Coordinates of C-alpha atoms (C1' of nucleotides) in Angstrom, one line a residue:
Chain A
X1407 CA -13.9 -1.7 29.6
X1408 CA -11.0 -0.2 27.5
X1409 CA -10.0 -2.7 24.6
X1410 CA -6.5 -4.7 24.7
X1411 CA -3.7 -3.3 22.1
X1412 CA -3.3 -6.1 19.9
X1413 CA 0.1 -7.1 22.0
X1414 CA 2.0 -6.3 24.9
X1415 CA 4.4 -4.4 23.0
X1416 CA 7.0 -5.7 25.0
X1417 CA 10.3 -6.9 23.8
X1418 CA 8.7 -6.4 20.3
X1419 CA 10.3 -4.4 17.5
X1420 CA 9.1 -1.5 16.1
X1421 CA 10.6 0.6 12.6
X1422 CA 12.2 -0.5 9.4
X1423 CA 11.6 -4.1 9.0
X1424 CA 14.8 -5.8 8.2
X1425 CA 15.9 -8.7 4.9
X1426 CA 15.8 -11.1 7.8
X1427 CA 12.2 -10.2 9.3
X1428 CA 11.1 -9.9 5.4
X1429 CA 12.0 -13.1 4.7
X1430 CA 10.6 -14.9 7.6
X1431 CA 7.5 -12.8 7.3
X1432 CA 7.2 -14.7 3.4
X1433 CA 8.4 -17.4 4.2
X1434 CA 5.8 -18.2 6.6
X1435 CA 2.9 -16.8 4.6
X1436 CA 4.4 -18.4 1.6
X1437 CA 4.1 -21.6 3.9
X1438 CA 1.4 -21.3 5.7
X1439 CA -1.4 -18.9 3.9
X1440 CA -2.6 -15.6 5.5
X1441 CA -4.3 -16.5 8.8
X1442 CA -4.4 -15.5 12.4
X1443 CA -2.3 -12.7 12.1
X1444 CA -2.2 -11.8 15.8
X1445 CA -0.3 -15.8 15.8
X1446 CA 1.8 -15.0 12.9
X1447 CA 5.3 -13.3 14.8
X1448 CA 4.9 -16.2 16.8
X1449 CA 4.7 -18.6 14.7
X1450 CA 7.1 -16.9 12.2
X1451 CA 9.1 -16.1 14.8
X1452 CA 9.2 -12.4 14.7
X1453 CA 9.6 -10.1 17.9
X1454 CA 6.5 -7.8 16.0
X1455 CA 3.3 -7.4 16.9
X1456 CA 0.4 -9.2 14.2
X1457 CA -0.6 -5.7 13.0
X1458 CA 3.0 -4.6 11.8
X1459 CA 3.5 -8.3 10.0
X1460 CA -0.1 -7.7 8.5
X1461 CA 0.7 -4.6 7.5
X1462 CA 4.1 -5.0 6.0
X1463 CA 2.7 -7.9 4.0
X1464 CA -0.6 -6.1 2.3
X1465 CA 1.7 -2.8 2.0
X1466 CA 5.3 -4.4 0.8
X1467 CA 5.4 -7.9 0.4
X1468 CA 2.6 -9.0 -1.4
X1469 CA 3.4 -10.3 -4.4
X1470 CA 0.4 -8.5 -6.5
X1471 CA 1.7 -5.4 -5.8
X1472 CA 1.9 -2.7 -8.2
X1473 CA 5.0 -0.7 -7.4
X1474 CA 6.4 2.7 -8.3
X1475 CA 4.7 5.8 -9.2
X1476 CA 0.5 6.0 -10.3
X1477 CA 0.2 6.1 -13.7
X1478 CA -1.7 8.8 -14.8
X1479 CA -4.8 6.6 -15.4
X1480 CA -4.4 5.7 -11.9
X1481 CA -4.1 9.3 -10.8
X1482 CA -7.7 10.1 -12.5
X1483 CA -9.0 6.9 -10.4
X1484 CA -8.1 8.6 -7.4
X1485 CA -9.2 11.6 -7.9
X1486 CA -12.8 10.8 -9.3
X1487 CA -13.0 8.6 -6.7
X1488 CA -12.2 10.5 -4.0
X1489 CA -14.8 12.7 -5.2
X1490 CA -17.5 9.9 -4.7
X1491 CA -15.8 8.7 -1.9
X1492 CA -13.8 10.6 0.3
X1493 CA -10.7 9.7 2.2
X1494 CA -12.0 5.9 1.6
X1495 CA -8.5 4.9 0.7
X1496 CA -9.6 1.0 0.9
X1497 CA -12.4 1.5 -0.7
X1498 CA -10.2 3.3 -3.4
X1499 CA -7.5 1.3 -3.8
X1500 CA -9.9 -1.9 -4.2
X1501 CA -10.8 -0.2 -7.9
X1502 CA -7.0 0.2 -8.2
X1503 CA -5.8 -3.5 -8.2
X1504 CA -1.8 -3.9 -7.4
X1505 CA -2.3 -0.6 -5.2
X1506 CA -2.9 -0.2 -1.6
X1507 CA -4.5 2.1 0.4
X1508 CA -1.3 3.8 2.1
X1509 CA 0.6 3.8 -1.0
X1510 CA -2.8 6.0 -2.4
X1511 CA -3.6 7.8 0.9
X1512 CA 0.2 8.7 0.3
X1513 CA 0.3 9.7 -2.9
X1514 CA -2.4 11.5 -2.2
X1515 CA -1.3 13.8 0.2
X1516 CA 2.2 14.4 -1.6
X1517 CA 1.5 14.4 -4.7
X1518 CA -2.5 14.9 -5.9
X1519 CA -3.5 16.9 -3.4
X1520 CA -0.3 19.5 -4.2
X1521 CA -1.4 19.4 -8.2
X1522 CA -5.2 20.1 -7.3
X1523 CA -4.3 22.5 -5.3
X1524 CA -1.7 24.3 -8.2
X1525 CA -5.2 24.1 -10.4
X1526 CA -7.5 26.0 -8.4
X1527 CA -9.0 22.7 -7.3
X1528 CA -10.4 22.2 -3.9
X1529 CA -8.7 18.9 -3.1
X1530 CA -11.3 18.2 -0.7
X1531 CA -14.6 19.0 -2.3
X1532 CA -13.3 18.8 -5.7
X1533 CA -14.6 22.1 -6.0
X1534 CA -12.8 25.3 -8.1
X1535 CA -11.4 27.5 -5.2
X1536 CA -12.4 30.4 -5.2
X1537 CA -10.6 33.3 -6.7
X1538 CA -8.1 34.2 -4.2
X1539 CA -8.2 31.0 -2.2
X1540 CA -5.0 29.4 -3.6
X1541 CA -3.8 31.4 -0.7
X1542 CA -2.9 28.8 1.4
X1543 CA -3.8 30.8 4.3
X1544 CA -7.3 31.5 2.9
X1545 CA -7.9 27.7 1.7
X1546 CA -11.4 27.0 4.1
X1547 CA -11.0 24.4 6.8
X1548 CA -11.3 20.8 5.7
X1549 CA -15.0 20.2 4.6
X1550 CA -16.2 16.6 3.9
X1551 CA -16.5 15.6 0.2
X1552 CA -19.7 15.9 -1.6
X1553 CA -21.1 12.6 -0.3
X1554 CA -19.2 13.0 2.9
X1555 CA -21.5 15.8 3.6
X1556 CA -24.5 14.1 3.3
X1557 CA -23.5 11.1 5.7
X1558 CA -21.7 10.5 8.7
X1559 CA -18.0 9.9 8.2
X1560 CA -18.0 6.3 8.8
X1561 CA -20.7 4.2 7.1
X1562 CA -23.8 4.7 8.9
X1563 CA -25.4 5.2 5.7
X1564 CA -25.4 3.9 2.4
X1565 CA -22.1 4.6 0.7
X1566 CA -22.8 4.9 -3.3
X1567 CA -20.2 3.1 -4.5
X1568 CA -19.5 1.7 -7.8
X1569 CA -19.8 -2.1 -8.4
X1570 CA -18.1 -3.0 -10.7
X1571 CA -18.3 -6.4 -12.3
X1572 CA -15.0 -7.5 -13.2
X1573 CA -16.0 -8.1 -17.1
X1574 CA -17.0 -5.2 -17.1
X1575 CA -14.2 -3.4 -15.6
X1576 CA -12.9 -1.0 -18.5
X1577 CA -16.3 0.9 -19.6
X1578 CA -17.3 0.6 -16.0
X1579 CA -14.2 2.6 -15.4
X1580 CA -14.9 5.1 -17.7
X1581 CA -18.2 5.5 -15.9
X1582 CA -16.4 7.3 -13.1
X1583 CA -15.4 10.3 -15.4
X1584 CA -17.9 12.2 -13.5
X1585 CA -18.2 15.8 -15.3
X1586 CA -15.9 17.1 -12.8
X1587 CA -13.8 14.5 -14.0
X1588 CA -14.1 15.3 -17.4
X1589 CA -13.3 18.7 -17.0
X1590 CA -10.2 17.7 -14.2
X1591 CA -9.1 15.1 -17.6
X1592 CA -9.4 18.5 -19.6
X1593 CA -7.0 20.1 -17.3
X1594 CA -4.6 17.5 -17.0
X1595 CA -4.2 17.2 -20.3
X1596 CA -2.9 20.4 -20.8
X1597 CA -1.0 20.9 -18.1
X1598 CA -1.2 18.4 -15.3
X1599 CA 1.8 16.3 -15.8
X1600 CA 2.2 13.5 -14.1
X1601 CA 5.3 12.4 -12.8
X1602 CA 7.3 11.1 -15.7
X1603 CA 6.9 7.3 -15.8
X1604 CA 5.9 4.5 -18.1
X1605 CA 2.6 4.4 -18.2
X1606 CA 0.8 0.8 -17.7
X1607 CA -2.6 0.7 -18.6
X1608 CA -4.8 -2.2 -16.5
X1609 CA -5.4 -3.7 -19.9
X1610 CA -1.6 -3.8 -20.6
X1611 CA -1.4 -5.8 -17.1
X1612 CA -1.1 -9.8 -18.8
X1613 CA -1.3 -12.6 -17.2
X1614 CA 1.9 -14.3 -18.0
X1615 CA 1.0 -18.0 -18.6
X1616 CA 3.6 -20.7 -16.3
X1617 CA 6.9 -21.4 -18.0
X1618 CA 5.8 -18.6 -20.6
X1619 CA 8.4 -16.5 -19.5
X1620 CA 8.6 -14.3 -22.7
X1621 CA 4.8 -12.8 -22.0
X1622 CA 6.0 -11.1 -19.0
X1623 CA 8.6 -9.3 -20.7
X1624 CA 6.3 -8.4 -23.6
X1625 CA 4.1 -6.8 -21.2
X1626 CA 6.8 -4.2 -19.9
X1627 CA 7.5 -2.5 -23.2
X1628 CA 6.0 0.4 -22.3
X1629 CA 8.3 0.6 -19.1
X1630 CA 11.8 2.6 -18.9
X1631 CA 14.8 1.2 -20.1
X1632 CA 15.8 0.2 -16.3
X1633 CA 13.3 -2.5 -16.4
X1634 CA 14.8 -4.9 -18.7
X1635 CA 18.3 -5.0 -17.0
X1636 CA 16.7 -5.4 -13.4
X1637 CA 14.4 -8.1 -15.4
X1638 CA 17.5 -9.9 -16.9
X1639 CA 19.6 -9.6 -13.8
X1640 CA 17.0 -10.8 -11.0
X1641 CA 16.3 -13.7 -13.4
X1642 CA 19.5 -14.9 -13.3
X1643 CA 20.7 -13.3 -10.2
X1644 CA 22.3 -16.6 -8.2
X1645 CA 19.9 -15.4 -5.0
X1646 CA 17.1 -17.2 -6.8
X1647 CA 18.6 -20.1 -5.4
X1648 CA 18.4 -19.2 -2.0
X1649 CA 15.4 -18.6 -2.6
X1650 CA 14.5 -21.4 -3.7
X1651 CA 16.1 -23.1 -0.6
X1652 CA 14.6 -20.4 1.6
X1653 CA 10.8 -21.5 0.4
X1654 CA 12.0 -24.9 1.0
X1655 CA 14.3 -24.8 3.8
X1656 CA 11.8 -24.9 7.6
X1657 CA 9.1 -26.3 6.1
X1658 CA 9.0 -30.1 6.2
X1659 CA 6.5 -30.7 3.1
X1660 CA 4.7 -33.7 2.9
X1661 CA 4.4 -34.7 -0.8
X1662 CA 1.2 -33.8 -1.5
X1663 CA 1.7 -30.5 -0.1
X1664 CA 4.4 -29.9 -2.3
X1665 CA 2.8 -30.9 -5.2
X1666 CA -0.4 -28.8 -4.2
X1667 CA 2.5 -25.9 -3.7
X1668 CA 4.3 -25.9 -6.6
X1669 CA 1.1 -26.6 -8.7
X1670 CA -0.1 -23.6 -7.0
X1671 CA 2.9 -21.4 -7.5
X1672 CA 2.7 -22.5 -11.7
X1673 CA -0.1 -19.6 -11.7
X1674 CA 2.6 -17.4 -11.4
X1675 CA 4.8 -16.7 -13.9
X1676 CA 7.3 -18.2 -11.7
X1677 CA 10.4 -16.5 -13.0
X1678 CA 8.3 -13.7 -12.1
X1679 CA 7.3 -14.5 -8.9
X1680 CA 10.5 -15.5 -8.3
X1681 CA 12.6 -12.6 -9.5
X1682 CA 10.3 -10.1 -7.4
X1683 CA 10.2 -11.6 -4.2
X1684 CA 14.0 -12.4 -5.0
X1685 CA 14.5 -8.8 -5.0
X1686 CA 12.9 -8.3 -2.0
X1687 CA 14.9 -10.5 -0.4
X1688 CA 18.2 -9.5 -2.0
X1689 CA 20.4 -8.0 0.4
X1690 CA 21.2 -6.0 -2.5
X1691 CA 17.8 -4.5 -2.4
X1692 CA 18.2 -3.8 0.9
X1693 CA 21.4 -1.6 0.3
X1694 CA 20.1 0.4 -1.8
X1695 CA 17.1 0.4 -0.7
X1696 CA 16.3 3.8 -0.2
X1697 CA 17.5 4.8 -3.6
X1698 CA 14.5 2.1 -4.6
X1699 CA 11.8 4.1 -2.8
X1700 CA 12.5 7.2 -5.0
X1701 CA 13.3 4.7 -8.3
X1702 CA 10.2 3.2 -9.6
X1703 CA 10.2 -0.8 -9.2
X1704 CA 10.3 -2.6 -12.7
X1705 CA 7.3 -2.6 -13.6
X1706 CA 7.6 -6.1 -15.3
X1707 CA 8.3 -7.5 -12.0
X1708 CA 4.5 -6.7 -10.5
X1709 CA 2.6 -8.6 -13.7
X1710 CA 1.9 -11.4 -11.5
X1711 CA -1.5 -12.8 -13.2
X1712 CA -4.0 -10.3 -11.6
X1713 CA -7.0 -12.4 -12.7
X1714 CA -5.8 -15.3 -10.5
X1715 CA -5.0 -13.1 -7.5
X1716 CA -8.7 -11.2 -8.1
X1717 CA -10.6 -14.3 -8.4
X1718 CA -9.0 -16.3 -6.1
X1719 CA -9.0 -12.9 -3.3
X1720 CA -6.8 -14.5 -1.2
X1721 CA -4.1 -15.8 -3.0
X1722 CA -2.5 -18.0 -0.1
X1723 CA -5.5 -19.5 0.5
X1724 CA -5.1 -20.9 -2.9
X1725 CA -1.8 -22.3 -2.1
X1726 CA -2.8 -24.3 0.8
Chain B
dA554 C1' 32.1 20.2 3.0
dA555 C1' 28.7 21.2 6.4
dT556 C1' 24.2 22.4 7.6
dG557 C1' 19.2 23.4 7.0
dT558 C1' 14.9 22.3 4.9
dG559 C1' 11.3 20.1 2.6
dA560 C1' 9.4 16.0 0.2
dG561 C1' 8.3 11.3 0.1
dC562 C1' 7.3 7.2 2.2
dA563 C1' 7.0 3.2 5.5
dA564 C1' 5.3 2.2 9.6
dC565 C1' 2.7 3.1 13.9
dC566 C1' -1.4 4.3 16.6
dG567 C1' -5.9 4.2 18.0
dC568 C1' -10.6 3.6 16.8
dA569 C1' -14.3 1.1 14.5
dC570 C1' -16.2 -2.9 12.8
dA571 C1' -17.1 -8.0 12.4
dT572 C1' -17.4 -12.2 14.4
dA573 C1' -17.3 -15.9 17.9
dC574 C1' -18.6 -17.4 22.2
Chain C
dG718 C1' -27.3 -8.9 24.6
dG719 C1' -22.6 -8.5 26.4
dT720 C1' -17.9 -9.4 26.1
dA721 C1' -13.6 -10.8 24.0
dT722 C1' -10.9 -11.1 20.1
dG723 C1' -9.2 -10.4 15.4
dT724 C1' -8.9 -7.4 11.6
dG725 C1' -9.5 -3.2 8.8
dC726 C1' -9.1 1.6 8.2
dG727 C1' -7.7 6.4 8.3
dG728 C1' -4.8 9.8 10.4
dT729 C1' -0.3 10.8 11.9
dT730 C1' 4.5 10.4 12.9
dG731 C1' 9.3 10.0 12.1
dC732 C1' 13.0 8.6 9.3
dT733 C1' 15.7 9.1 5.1
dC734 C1' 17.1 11.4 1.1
dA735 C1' 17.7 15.2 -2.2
dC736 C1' 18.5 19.6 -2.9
dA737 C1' 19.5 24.4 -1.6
dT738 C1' 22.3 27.6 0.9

DNA sequence: AATGTGAGCAACCGCACATAC
DNA sequence: GGTATGTGCGGTTGCTCACAT
């Protein structure tokens, strides 16, 4: 028996997601938590199918996300562990927090594998190509990574991935420079530059305290000059009042929920919080939106706590 | 100014896995 | 154990933009 799609497809929606869809999609997760996604369009009242709204909300609206380029610390992630893991992009991103597995399967393809390549580096097996394989035409078909040769693609055997205990997080990290590594941090170094952005180390990621307003900004120093004026502006940008009445508006709180909600929302910075989603929301955003894809978000806008979103995993849950 | 081309990215598709019944 | 359902994952597509001609 063939399986179901996960919706009739019909009458549903498909492409860009629109302001409006965006901010029914939050609203309702905002209200409601993350569950039952095939229910959600319904519920939310979106003509999309559950996967899309899922999607769209671990790829674009969460509000732990990371946005603009990978930092160069990042980039090593990637590529040390795509050498241990292959095109694992989940698995990946979930040692990358604030990043999610498109936005690394993307970068990857565009950007890494293009610079590996430029090295002498088979992308795929990490491997030095051989002399005159930087031919593209004499690059060898796709061969599975190291592991990936030794197992079947999906997990049918054990995958030897890093644990990492969250305290232990930073040497962990550095546990990944694998001597490829080291000698691929060698080379970039010297001459693999990374696109030119502010680099934000994980450490440098705070978790602004509620009503502390000034430790967010603190935390974006290293970030271009762009990101105070988008800070400044979104914080007092007049849309943070509908957004406030948009969070409010459909749903009929009983007064413990609300008090459970905004208790929960303090864990934010909520200026923060608020800004970001604000600028999702903005129409504004949605203008120029396109510019935005190829200008790096403020990086001050994705310092939401990530301590609070790691330990609690699913933040919504929290909420509710 | 108009057109062509390539890059980058969001979103879709289909399969696999996990779980409930 | 078999089936149905929900979700996650990786590969791919197609749109938009920037730049070159």
């Amino acid at each position: 028996m063939g399986r179901q799609p996960c919706c009739d497809k019909v009458g549903l929606k498909k492409g860009p997601w629109t302001a409006e869809e965006d901010k029914k999609l939050i609203n309702f997760i905002l209200t409601n938590g993350q569950c039952c996604w095939r229910a959600v369009p319904k519920l939310a009242g979106l003509l999309r199918c559950g996967k899309s709204c899922r999607l769209r909300w671990t790829n674009y609206l969460r509000p732990d996300l990371k946005r603009g380029l990978l930092s160069e610390y990042e980039e090593k992630m990637v590529i040390d562990l795509h050498a241990q893991l292959g095109n694992r992009w989940s698995k990946i991103a979930s040692h990358l927090p604030g990043r999610t597995d498109n936005e690394i399967k993307n970068h990857w393809n565009t950007h890494i594998k293009k610079k590996l390549k430029k090295l002498g580096i088979d992308p795929v097996t990490h491997k030095p190509l051989s002399n005159n394989t930087t031919d593209q035409n004499q690059i060898k078909p796709e061969q599975p990574p190291l592991q990936e040769q030794e197992q079947d693609h999906h997990e049918s055997s054990i995958i030897v991935e890093p644990e990492i205990k969250e305290a232990e997080k930073p040497e962990a990290e550095d546990q990944f420079m694998t001597p490829l590594f080291e000698s691929m941090d060698a080379i970039m170094m010297n001459g693999f530059c990374t696109d030119e952005v502010p680099i934000l180390e994980p450490d440098e990621i705070l978790a602004p305290c509620a009503g502390d307003a000034s430790t967010s900004s603190t935390a974006t120093t290293t970030s271009s000059s762009s990101s105070s004026s988008s800070s400044d502006s979104y914080s007092n940008n007049p849309s943070s009042k509908f957004l406030e009445d948009l969070l409010l508006s459909d749903s009929e709180w009983s007064n413990d929920n609300n008090n459970n909600y905004y208790s929960s929302m303090a864990l934010w910075d909520d200026d923060d919080f608020i800004s970001s989603l604000d600028m999702l929301l903005n129409d504004d955003y949605y203008d120029s939106d396109r510019k935005q894809q190829q200008q790096p978000f403020d990086a001050s806008l994705n310092q939401y706590p990530r301590m609070i979103m790691d330990s609690s995993e699913s933040w919504a849950y929290g909420l509710f």
